[in-house]
Tab-separated table of C-alpha atoms and ligand atoms in Angstrom:
chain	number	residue	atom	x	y	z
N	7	UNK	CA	0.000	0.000	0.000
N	8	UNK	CA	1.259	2.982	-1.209
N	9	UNK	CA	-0.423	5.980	0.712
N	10	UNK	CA	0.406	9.480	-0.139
N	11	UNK	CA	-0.310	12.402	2.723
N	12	UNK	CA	-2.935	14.604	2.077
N	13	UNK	CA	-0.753	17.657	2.104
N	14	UNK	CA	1.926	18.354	0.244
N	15	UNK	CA	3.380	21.396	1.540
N	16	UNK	CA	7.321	22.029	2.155
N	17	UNK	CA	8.367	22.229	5.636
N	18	UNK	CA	5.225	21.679	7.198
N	19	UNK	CA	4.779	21.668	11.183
N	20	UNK	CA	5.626	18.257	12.369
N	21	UNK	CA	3.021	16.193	13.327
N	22	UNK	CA	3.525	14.007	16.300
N	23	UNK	CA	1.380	11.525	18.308
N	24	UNK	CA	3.180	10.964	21.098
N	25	UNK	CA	2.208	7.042	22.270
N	26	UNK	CA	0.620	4.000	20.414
N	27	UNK	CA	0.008	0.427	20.810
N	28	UNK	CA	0.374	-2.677	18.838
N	29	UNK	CA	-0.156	-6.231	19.716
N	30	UNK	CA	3.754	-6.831	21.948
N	31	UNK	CA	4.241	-9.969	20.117
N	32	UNK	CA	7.118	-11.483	18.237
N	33	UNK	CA	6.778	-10.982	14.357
N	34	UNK	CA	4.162	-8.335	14.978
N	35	UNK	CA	3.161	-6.871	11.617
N	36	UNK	CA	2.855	-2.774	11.714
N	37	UNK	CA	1.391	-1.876	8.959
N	38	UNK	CA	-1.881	-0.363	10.802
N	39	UNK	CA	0.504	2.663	11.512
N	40	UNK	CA	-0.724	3.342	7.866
N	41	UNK	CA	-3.622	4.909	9.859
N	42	UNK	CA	-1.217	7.801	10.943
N	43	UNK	CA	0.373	8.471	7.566
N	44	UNK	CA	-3.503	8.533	6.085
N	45	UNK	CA	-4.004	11.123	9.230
N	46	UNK	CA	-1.086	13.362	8.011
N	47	UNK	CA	0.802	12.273	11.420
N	48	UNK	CA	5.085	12.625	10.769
N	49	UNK	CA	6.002	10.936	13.673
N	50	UNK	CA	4.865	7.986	16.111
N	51	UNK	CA	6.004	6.648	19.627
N	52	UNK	CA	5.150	2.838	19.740
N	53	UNK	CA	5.203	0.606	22.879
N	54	UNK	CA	7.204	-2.112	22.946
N	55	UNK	CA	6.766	-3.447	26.539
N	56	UNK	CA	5.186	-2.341	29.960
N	57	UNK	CA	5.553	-3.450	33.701
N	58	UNK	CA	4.104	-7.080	32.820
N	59	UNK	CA	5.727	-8.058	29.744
N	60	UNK	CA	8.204	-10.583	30.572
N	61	UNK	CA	11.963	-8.827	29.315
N	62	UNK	CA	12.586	-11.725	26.956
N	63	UNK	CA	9.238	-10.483	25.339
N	64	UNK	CA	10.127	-6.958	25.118
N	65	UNK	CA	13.767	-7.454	23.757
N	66	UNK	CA	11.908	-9.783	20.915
N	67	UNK	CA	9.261	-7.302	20.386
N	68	UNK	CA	12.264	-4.193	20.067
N	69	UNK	CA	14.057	-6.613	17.242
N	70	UNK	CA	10.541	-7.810	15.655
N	71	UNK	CA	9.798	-3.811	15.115
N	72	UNK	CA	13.058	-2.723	14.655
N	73	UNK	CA	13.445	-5.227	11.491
N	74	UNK	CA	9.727	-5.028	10.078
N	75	UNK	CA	10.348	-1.036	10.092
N	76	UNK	CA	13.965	-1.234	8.030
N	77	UNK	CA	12.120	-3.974	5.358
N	78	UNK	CA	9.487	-1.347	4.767
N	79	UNK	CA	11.938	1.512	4.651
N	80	UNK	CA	9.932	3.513	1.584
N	81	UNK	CA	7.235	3.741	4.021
N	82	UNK	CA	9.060	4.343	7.190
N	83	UNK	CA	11.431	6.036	9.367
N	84	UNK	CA	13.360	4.175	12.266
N	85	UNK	CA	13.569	7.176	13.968
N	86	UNK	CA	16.555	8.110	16.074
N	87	UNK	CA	17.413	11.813	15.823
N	88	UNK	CA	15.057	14.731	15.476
N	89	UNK	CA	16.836	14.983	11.774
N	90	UNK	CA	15.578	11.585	10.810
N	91	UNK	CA	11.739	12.891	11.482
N	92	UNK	CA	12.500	15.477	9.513
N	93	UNK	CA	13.770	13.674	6.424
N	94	UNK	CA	10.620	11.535	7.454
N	95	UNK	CA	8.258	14.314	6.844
N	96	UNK	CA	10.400	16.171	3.901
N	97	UNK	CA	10.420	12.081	2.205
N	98	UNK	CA	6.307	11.653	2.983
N	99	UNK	CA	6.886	8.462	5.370
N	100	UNK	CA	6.095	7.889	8.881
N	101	UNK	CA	8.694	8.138	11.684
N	102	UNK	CA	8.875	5.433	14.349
N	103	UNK	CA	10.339	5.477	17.802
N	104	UNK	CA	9.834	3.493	20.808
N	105	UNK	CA	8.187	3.929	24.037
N	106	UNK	CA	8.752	1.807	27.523
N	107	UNK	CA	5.576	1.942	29.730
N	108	UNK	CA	7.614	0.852	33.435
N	109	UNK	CA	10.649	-0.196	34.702
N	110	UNK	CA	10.821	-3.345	35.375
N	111	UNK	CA	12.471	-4.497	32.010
N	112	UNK	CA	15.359	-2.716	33.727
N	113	UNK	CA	16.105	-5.979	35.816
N	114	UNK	CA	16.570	-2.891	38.307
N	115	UNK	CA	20.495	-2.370	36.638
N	116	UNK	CA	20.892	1.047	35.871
N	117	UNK	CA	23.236	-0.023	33.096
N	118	UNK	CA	20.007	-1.450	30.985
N	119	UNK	CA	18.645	2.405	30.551
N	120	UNK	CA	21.717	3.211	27.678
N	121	UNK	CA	21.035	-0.201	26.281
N	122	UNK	CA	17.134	0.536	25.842
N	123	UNK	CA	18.123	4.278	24.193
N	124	UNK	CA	20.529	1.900	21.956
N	125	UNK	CA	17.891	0.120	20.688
N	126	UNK	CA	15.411	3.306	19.891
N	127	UNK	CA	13.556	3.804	23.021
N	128	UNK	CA	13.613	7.812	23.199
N	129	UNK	CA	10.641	8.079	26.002
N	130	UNK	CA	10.114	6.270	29.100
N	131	UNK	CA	7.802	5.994	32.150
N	132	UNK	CA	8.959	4.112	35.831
N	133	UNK	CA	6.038	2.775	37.011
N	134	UNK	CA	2.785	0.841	34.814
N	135	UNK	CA	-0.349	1.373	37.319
N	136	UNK	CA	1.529	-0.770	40.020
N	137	UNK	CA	4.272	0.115	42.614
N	138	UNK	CA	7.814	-0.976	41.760
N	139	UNK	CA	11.046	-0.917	42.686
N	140	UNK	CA	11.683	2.817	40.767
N	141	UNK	CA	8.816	4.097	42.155
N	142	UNK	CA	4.645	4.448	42.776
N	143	UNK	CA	2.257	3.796	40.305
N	144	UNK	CA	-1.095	5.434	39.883
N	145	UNK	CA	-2.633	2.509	40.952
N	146	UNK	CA	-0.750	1.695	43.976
N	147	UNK	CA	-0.226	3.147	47.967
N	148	UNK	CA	0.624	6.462	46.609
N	149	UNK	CA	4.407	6.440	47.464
N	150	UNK	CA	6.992	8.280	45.163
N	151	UNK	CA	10.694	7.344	44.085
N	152	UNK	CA	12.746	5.026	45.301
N	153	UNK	CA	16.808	5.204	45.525
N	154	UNK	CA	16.927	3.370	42.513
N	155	UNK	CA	14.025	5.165	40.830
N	156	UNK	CA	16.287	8.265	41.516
N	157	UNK	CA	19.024	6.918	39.851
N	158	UNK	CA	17.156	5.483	36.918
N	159	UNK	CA	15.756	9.478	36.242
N	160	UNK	CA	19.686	10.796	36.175
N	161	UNK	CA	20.690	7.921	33.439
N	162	UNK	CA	17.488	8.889	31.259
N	163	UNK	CA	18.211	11.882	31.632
N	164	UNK	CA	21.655	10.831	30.453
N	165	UNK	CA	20.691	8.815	27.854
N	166	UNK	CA	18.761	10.880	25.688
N	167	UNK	CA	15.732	9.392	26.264
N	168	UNK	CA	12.562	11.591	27.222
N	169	UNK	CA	11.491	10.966	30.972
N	170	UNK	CA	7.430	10.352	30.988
N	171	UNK	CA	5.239	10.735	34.040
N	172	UNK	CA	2.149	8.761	32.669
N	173	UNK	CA	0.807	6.166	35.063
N	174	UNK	CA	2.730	7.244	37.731
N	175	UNK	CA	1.009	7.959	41.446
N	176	UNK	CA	0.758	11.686	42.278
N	177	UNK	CA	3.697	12.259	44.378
N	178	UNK	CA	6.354	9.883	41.985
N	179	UNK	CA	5.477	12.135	38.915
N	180	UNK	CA	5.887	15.793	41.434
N	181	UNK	CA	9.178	14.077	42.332
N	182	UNK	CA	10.525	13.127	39.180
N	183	UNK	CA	9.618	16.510	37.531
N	184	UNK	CA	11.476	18.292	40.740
N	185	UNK	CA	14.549	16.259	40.129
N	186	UNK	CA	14.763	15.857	36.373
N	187	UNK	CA	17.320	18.183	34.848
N	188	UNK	CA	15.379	17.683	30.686
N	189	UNK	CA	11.872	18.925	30.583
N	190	UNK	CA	8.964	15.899	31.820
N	191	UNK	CA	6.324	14.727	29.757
N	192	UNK	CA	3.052	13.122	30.427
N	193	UNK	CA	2.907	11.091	27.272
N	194	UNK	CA	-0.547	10.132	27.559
N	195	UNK	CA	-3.307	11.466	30.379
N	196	UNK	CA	-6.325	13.677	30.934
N	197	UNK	CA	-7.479	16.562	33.128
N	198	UNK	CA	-8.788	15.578	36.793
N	199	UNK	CA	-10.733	18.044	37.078
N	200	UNK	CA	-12.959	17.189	34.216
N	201	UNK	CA	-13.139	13.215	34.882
N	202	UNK	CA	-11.760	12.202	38.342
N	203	UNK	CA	-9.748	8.682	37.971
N	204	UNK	CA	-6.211	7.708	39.642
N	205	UNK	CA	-4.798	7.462	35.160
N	206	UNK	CA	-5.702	11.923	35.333
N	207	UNK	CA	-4.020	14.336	36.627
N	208	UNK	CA	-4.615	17.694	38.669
N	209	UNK	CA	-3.304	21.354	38.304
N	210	UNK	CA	-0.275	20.716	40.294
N	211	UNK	CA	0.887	18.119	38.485
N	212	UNK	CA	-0.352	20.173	35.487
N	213	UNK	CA	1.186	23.372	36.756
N	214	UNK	CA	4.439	21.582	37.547
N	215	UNK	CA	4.825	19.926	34.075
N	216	UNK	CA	4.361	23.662	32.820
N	217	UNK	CA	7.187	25.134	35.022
N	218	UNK	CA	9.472	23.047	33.949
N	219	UNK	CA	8.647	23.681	30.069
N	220	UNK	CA	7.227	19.702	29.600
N	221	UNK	CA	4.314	18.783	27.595
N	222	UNK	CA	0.964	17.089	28.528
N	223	UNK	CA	-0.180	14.601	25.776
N	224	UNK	CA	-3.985	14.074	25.892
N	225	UNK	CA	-5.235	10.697	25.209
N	226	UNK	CA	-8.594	10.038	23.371
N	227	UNK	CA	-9.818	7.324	25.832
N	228	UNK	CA	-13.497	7.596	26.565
N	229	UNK	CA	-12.617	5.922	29.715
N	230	UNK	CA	-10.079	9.058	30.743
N	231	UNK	CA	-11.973	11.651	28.999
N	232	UNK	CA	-15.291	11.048	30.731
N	233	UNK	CA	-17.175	10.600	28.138
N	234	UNK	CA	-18.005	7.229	26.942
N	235	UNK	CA	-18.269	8.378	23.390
N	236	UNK	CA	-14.754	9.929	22.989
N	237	UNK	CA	-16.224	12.934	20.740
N	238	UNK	CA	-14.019	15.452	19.799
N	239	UNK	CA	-16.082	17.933	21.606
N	240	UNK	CA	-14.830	15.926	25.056
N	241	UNK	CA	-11.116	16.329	23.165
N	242	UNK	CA	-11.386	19.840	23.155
N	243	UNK	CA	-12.533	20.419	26.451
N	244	UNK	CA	-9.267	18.820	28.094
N	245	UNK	CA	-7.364	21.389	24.905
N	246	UNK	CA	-9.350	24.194	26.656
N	247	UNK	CA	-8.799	23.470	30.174
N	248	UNK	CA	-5.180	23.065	29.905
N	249	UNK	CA	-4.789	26.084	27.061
N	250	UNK	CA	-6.569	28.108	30.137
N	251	UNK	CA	-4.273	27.203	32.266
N	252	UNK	CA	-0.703	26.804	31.385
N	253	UNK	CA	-1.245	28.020	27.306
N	254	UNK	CA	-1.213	25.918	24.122
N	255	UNK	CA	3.071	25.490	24.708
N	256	UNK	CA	2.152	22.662	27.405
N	257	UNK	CA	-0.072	20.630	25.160
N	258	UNK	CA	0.289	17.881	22.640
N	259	UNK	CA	-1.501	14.416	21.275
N	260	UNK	CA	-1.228	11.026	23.366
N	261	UNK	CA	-4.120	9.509	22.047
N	262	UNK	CA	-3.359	6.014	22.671
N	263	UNK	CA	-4.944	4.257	20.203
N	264	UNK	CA	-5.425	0.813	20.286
N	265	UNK	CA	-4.647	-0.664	17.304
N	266	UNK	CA	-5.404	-4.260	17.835
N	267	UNK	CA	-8.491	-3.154	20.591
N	268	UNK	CA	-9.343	-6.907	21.114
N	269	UNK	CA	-5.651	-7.823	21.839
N	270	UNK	CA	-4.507	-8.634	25.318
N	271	UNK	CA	-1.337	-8.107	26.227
N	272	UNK	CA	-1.026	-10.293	29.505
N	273	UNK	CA	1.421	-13.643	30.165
N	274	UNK	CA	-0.500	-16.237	31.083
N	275	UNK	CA	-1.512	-16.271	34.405
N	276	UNK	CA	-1.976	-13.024	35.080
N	277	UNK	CA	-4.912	-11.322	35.580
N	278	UNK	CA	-6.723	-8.243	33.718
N	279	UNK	CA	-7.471	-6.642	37.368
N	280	UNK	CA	-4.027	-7.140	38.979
N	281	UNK	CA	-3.218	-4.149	35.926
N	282	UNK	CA	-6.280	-2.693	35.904
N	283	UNK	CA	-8.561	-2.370	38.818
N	284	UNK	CA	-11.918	-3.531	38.401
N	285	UNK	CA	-13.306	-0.444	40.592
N	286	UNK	CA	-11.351	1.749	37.994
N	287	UNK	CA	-11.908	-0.179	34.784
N	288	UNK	CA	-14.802	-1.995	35.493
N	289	UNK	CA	-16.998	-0.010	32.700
N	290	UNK	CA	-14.282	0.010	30.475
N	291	UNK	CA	-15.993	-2.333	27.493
N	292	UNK	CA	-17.844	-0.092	25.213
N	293	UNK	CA	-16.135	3.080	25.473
N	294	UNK	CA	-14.790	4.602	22.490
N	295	UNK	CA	-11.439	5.748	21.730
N	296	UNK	CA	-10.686	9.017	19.710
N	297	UNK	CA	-9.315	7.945	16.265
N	298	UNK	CA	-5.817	9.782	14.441
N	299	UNK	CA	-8.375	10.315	11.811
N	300	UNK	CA	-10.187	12.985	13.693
N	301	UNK	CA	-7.474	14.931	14.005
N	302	UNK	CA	-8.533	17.577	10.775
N	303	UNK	CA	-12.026	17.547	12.982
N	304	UNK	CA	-10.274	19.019	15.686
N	305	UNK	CA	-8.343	21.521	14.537
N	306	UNK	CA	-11.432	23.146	12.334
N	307	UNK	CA	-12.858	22.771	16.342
N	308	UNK	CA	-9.863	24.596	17.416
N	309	UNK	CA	-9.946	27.247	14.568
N	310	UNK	CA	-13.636	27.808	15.192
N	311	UNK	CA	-12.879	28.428	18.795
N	312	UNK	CA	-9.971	31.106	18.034
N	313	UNK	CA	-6.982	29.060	18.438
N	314	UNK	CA	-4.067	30.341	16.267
N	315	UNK	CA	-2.239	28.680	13.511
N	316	UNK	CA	0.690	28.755	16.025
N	317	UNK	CA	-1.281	27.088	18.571
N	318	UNK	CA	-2.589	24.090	16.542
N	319	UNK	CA	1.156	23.358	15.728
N	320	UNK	CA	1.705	23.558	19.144
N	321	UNK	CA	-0.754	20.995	20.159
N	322	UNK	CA	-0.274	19.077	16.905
N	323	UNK	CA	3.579	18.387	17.357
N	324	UNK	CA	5.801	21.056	17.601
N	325	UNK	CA	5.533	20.695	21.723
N	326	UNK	CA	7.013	17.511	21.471
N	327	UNK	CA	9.425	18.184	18.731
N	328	UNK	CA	11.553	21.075	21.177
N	329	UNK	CA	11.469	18.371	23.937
N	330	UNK	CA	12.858	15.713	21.939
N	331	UNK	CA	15.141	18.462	20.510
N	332	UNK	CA	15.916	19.404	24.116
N	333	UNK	CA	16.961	15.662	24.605
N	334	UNK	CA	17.250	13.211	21.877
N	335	UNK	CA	20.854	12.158	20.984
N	336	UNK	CA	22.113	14.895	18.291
N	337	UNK	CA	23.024	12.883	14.655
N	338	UNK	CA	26.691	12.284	14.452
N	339	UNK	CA	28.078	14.660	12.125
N	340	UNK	CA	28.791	13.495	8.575
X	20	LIG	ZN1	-0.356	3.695	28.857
């Protein structure tokens, strides 16, 4: 399939969704990250492993993505460097990095943080829901980093890899953003005050994320959003909320999409509410998740609403582009 963008405009803003999922299996086929290119997206962040996936899974995953994305190279971009996203955008393919939701494919060993950037991770979360031994999850009894947490910020910070805050309890992600020394993302959330549930997040964390020039991705969960439907309309109230309060520089797209939605991605043995609390999640069949291809629907909404051209590349990318520029490796010169 040979899909061509629907603009063809030189240097356009970069387009960036900020965290996906596929299937975390062996062999994985990715071609339903057509569904970006088809949205006009540059650039996608795709999980290859979170706090349950056994490591041997995740370092089979990294190679089974890693190879499927250089055999369909006139389509895609492994994506290391800011500059290859670039020559993504400039060639009309779609960039692909990698995203670790947790720590424990760390093996807690420090030394396995350069190893991950090595492979392509470029943004990374400590904890998946669940306490661990970095630090709390938003699902756990509320505690914040650990001494090896600590040091596991320091060598992403280190390692050019983008430190994310998504899924973490309240007080790890205040901590983390206090010591981090790169600006903090939350990947992939929603707004607290518009639908309360432990995966949101509230104007200190939002103010926080702010002061320290990060970005808040917004997914387009029903189950976050509050709204069951996942309209656009529910979208651009979390836009408006945050725009009100920190500006349109804080803001950028973690939908989240599901791109297998029946797919489980749990070893055997474990169960769907150890992850996912059936208090928290128990309504979770039947909502509706906020496709890529809404995207153009949202910015008319944003237009309509007197958002500038400025701040719909904002939103739309360009937040998470100066982060990564802030700390991605830099290409090696020649
Ligand atoms: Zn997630």
């Amino acid at each position: 399939m040979n899909l061509k963008p629907p603009q063809d405009k030189i240097c356009e803003p970069i387009l960036w969704e900020a965290h996906a999922c596929l299937p975390l299996l062996p062999g994985q086929d990715m071609s339903a990250l057509s569904l970006y290119r088809m949205a006009g997206f540059h650039h996608v962040s795709v999980n290859v492993g979170m706090d349950m996936t056994p490591f041997a899974d995740v370092i089979r995953v990294l190679a089974g993505f890693r190879r499927w994305l250089l055999q369909n190279e006139s389509e895609y971009v492994l994506a290391g460097t800011v500059v290859d996203i670039q020559r993504a955008r400039d060639q009309h393919k779609l960039a692909v990095s990698f995203d670790l939701e947790g720590a424990n494919m760390l093996c807690q060993d420090v030394a396995m943080v350069e190893l991950f950037a090595k492979l392509g991770v470029r943004q990374m979360l400590l904890a998946y829901n669940r306490d661990n031994s970095c630090a709390g999850g938003c699902h756990g009894a509320g505690g914040g980093l650990t001494p090896l947490g600590r040091e596991v910020v320091s060598e992403i910070n280190r390692s050019g890899i983008v430190m994310d805050c998504s899924h973490a309890s309240k007080r790890s992600s205040l901590e983390i953003m206090e010591l981090s020394r790169r600006p903090v993302i939350f990947s992939h959330t929603n707004v607290k005050a518009i639908h309360d549930h432990p995966r949101t997040i509230d104007d200190e964390q939002i103010l926080a994320c702010a002061a320290q020039d990060g970005v808040i991705g917004l997914t387009g969960l029903g189950i976050f959003l509050g709204d069951p439907e996942a309209s656009v309309a529910a979208f651009i109230r979390q836009i408006d909320y945050l725009a009100e309060r920190v500006g349109t520089r804080h803001i950028g797209l973690g939908l989240d999409t599901e791109l297998a939605p029946d797919h489980r991605d749990l070893p055997e043995g474990v169960e769907e509410s150890d992850w996912w609390p059936e208090q928290h999640y128990g309504n979770v069949n039947g909502q509706r998740q906020l496709q890529p291809t809404a995207l153009q629907e949202v910015g008319r909404a944003l237009k309509r609403l007197g958002y500038s051209e400025v701040d719909l590349h904002n939103i739309f990318g360009e937040n998470f582009l100066r982060v990564a520029k802030s700390t991605w490796p830099t290409p090696e010169p020649g």
